[in-house]
PDB file of C-alpha atoms in Angstrom:
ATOM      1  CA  UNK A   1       0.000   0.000   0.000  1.00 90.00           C
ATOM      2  CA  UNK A   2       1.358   3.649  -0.559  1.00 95.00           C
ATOM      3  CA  UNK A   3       0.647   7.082   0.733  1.00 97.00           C
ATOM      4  CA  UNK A   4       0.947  10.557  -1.070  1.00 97.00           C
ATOM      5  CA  UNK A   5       3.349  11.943   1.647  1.00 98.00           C
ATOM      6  CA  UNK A   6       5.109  15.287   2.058  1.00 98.00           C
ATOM      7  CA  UNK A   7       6.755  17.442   4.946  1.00 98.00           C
ATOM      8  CA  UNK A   8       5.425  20.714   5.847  1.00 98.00           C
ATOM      9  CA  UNK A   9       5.282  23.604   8.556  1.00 98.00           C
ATOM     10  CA  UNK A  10       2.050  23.959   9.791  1.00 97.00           C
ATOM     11  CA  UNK A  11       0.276  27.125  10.136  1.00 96.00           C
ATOM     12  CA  UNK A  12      -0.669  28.030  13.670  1.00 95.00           C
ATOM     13  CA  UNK A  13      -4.802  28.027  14.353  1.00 92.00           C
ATOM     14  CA  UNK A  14      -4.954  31.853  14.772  1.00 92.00           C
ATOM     15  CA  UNK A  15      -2.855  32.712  12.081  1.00 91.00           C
ATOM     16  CA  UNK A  16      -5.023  29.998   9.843  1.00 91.00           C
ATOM     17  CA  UNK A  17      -8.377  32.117  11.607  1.00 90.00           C
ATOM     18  CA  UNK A  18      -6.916  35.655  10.613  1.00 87.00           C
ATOM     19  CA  UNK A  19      -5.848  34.868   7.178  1.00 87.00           C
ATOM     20  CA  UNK A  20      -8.623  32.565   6.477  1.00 87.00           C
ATOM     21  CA  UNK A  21     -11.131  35.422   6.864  1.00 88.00           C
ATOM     22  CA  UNK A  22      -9.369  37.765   4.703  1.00 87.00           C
ATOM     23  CA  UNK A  23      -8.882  35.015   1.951  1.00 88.00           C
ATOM     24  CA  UNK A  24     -12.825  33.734   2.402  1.00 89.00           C
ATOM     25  CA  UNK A  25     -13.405  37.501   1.277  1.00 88.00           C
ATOM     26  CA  UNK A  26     -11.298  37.466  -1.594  1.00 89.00           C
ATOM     27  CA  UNK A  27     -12.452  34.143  -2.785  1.00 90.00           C
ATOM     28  CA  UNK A  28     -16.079  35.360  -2.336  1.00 91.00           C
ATOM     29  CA  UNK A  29     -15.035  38.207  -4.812  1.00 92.00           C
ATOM     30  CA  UNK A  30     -13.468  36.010  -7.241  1.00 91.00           C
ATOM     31  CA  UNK A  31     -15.808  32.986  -6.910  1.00 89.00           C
ATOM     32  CA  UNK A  32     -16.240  33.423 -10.538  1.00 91.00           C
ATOM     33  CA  UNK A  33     -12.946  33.523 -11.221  1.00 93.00           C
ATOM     34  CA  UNK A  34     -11.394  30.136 -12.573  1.00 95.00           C
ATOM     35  CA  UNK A  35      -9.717  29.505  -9.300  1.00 95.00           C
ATOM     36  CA  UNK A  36      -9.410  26.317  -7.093  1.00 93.00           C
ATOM     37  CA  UNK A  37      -9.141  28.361  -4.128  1.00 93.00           C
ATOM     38  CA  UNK A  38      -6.896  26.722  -1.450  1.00 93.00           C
ATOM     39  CA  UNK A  39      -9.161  26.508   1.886  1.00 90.00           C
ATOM     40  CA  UNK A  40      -7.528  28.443   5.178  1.00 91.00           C
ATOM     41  CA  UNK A  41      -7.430  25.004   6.819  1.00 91.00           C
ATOM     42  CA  UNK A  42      -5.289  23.289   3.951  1.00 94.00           C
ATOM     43  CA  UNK A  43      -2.489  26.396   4.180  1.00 94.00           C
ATOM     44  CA  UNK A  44       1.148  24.918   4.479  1.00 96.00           C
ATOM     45  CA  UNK A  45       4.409  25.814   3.951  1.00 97.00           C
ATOM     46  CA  UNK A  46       5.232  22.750   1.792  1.00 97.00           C
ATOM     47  CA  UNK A  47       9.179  21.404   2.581  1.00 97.00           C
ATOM     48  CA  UNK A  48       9.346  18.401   0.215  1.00 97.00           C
ATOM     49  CA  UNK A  49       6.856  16.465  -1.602  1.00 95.00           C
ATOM     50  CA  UNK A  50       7.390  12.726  -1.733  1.00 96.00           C
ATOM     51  CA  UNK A  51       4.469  11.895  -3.621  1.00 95.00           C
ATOM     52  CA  UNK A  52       3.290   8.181  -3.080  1.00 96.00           C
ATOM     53  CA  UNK A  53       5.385   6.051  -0.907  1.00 96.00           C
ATOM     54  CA  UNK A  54       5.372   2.497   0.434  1.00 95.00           C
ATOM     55  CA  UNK A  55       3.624   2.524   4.135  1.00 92.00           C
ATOM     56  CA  UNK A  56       7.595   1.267   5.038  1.00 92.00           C
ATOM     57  CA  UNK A  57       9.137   4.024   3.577  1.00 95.00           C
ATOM     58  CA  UNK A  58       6.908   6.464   6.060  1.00 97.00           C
ATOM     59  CA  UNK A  59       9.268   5.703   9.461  1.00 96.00           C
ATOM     60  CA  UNK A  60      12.193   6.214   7.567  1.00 97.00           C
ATOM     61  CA  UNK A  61      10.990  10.035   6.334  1.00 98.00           C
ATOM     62  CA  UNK A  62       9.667  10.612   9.814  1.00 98.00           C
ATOM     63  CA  UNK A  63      13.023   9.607  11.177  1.00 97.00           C
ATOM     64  CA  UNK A  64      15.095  12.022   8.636  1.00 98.00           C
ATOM     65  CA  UNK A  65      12.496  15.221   9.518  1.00 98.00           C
ATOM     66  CA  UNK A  66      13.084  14.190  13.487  1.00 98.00           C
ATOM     67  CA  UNK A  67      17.038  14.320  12.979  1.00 98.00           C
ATOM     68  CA  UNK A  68      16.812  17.048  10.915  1.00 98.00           C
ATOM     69  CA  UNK A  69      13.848  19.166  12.815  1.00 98.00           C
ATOM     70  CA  UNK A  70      16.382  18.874  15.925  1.00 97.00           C
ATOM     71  CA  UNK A  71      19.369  20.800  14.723  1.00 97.00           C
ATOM     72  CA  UNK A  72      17.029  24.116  14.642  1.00 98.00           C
ATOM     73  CA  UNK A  73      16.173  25.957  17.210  1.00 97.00           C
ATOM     74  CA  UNK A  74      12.596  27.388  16.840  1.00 98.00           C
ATOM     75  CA  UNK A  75      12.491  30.312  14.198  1.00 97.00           C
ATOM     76  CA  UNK A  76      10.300  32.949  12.943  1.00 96.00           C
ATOM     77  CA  UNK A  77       8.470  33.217   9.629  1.00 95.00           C
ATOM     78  CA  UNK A  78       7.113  36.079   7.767  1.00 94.00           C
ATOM     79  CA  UNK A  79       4.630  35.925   4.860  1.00 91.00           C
ATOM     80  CA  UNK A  80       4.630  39.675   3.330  1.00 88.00           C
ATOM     81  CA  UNK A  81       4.795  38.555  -0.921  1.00 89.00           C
ATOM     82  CA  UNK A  82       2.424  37.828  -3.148  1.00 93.00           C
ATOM     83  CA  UNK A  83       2.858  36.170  -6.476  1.00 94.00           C
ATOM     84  CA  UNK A  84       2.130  33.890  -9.016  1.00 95.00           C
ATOM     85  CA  UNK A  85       4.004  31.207 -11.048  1.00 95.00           C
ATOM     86  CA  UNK A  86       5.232  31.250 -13.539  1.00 94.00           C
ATOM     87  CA  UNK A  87       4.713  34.537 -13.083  1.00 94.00           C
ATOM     88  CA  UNK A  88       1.690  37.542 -11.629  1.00 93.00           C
ATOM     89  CA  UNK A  89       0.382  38.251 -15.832  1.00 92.00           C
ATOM     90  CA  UNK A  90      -0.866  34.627 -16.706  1.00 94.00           C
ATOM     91  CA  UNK A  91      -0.103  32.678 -12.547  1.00 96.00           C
ATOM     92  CA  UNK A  92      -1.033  29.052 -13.071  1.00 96.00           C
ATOM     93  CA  UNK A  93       0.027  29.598  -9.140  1.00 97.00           C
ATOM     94  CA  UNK A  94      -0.935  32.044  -6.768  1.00 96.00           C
ATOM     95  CA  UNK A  95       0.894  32.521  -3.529  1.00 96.00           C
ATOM     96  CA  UNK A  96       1.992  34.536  -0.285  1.00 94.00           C
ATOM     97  CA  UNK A  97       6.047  34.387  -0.197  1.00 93.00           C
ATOM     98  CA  UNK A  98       8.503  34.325   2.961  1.00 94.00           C
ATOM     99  CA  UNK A  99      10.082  37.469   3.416  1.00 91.00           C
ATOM    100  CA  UNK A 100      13.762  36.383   4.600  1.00 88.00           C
ATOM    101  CA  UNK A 101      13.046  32.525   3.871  1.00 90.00           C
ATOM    102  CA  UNK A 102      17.011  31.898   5.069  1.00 95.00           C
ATOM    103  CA  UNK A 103      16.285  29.374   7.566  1.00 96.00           C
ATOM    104  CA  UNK A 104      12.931  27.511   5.624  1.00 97.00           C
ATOM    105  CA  UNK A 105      15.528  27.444   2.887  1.00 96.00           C
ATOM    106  CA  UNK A 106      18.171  25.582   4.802  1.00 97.00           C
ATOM    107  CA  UNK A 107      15.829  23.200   6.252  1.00 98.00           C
ATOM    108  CA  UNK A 108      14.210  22.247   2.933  1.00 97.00           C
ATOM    109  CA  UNK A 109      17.662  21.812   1.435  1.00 96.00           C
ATOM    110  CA  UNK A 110      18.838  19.603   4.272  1.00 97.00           C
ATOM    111  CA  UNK A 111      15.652  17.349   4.205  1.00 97.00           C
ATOM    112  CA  UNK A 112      16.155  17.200   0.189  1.00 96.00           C
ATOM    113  CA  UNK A 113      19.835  16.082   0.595  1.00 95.00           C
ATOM    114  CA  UNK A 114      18.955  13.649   3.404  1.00 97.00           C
ATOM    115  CA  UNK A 115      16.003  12.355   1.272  1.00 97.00           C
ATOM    116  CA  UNK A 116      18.128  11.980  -1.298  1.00 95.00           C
ATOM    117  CA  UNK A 117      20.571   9.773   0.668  1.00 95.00           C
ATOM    118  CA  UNK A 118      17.987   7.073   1.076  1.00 94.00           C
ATOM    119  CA  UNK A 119      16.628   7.080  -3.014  1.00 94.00           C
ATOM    120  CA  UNK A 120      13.993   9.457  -2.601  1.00 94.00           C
ATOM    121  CA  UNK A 121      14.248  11.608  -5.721  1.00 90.00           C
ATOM    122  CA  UNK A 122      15.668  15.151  -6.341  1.00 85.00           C
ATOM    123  CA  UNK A 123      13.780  17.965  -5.986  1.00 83.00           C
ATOM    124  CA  UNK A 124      14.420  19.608  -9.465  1.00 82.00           C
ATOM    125  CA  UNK A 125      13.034  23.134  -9.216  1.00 84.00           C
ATOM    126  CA  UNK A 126      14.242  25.652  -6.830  1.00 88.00           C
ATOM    127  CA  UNK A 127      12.747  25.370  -3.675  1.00 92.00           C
ATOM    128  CA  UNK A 128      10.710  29.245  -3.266  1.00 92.00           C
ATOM    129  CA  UNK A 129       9.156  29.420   0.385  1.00 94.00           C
ATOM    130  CA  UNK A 130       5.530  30.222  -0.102  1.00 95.00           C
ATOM    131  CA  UNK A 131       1.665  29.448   0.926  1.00 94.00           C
ATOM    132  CA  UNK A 132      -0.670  28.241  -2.408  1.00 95.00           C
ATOM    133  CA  UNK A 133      -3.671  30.390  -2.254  1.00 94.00           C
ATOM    134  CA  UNK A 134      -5.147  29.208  -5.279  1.00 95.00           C
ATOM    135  CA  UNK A 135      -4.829  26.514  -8.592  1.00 95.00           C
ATOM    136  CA  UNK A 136      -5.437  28.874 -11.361  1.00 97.00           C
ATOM    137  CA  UNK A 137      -7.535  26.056 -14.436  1.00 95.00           C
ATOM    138  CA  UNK A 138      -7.744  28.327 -17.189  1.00 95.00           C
ATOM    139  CA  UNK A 139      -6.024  31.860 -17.915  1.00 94.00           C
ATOM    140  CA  UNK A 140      -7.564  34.872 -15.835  1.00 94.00           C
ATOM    141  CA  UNK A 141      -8.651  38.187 -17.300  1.00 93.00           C
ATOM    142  CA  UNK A 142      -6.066  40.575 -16.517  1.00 92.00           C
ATOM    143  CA  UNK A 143      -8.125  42.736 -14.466  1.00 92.00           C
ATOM    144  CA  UNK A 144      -8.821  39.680 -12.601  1.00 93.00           C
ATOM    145  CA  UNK A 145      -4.915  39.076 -11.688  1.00 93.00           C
ATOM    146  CA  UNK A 146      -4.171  42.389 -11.160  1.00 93.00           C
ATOM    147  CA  UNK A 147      -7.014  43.130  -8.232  1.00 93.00           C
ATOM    148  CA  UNK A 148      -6.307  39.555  -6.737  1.00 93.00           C
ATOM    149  CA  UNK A 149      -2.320  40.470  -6.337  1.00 94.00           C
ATOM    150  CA  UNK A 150      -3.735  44.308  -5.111  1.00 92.00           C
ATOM    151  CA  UNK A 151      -5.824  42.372  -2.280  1.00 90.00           C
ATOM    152  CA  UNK A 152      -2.953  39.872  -1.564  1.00 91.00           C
ATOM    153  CA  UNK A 153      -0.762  42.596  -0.817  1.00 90.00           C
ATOM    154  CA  UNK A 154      -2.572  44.907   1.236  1.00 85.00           C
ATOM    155  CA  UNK A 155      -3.136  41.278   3.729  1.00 83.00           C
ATOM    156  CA  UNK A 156       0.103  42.519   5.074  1.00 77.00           C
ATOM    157  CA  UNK A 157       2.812  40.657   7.178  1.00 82.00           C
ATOM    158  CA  UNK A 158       1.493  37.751   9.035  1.00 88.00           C
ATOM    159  CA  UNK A 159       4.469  36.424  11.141  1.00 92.00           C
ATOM    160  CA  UNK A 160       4.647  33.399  13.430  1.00 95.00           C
ATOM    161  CA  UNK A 161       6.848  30.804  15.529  1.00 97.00           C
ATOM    162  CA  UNK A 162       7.579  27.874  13.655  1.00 97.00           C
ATOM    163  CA  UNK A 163       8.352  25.191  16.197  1.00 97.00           C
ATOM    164  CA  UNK A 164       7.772  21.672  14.379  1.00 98.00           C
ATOM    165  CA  UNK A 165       8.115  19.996  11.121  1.00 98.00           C
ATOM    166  CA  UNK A 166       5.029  18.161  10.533  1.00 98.00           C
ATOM    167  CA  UNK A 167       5.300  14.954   8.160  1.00 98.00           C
ATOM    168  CA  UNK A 168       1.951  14.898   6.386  1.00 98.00           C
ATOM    169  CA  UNK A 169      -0.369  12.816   4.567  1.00 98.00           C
ATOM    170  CA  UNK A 170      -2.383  13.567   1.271  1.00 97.00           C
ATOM    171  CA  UNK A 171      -5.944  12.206   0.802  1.00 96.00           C
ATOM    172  CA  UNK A 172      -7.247  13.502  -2.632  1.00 94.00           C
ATOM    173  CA  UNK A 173     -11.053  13.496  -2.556  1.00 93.00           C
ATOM    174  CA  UNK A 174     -13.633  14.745  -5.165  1.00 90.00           C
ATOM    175  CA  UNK A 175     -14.644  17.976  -3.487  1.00 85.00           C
ATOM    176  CA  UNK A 176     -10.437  18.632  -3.040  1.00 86.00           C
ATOM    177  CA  UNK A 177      -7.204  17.423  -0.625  1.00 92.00           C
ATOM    178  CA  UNK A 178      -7.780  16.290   3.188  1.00 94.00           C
ATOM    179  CA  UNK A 179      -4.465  16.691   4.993  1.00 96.00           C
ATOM    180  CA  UNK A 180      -3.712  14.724   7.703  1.00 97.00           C
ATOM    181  CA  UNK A 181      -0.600  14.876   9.903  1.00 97.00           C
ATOM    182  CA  UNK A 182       1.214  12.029  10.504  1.00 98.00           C
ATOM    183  CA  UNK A 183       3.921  13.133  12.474  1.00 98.00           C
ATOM    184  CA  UNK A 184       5.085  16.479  14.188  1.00 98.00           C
ATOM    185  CA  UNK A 185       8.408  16.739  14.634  1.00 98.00           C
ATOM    186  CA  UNK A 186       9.738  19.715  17.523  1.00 97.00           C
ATOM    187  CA  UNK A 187      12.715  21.876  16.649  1.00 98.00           C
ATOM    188  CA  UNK A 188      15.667  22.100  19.075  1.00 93.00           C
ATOM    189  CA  UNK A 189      14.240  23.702  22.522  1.00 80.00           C
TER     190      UNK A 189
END
């Protein structure tokens, strides 16, 4: 049996509550939009994706995140960006960035080399510190883009503690992804 598996931080449940209301606005305004909005309860700050794993395979990633999680002491993150990939004119992506993602960076590098180590595949792109907001399906008008990044940015900076690496679980239903965590991991005290 396999599992779609990947390792994430977690958002905190007030931070989730606060940004979930402004978003739920946004999303209201742009329902008609051709958007898979990302619900407030699904936000992550994905480290590595794994993709589907044998159930065996799921001790040895929680064991890596553990080793790794413990050589950082907790740290602070700061989502002030907005933008889209491959870019904010025609975003197949829309996100909220990191604003100094030095230490997110370092961790998701480490877990991809230790990942590595055991035959887990390369992360090929560059790893960019962000929250998905939204799935774009089909090109938006670009009125459409331009107001959404004008909204995303006036959000502001939403900062919080980041004390755990969370090893997570993937169920992909109809009506969109269930998360579920598997494992969370505590940083250095």
């Amino acid at each position: 049996m396999t599992r779609r598996i990947f390792i994430a931080i977690n958002l905190p449940r007030e931070l989730i509550a606060n940004l979930g209301r402004e978003l739920l606005q946004m999303q209201k305004k742009f329902e008609e939009a051709p958007v898979k909005w990302v619900g407030p309860e699904n936000l992550h700050l994905t480290l590595a994706f794994l993709g589907e794993i044998r159930e065996k395979k799921i001790k040895e990633v929680q064991k890596i995140t553990e080793r790794v999680a413990g050589r950082y002491s907790p740290f602070e993150i700061v989502f002030k960006n907005c933008g889209g990939f491959p870019n904010k004119e025609e975003p197949r992506v829309i996100w909220v960035g990191v604003e100094d993602g030095e230490v997110v960076n370092r961790i998701a590098a480490e877990l991809n080399d230790q990942l590595k180590r055991v035959g887990f595949p390369q992360e090929k792109r560059e790893f960019n510190a962000h929250l998905t907001i939204g799935r774009v399906k089909r090109k938006l008008k670009k009125e459409e883009s331009r107001e959404i990044f004008r909204i995303l940015e006036r959000i502001g900076a939403l900062k919080f503690e980041v004390g755990s690496i969370d090893v997570m679980e993937s169920i992909l239903r109809p009506e969109g992804p269930e998360y579920k965590t598997l494992a969370s991991l505590k940083l250095k005290s």
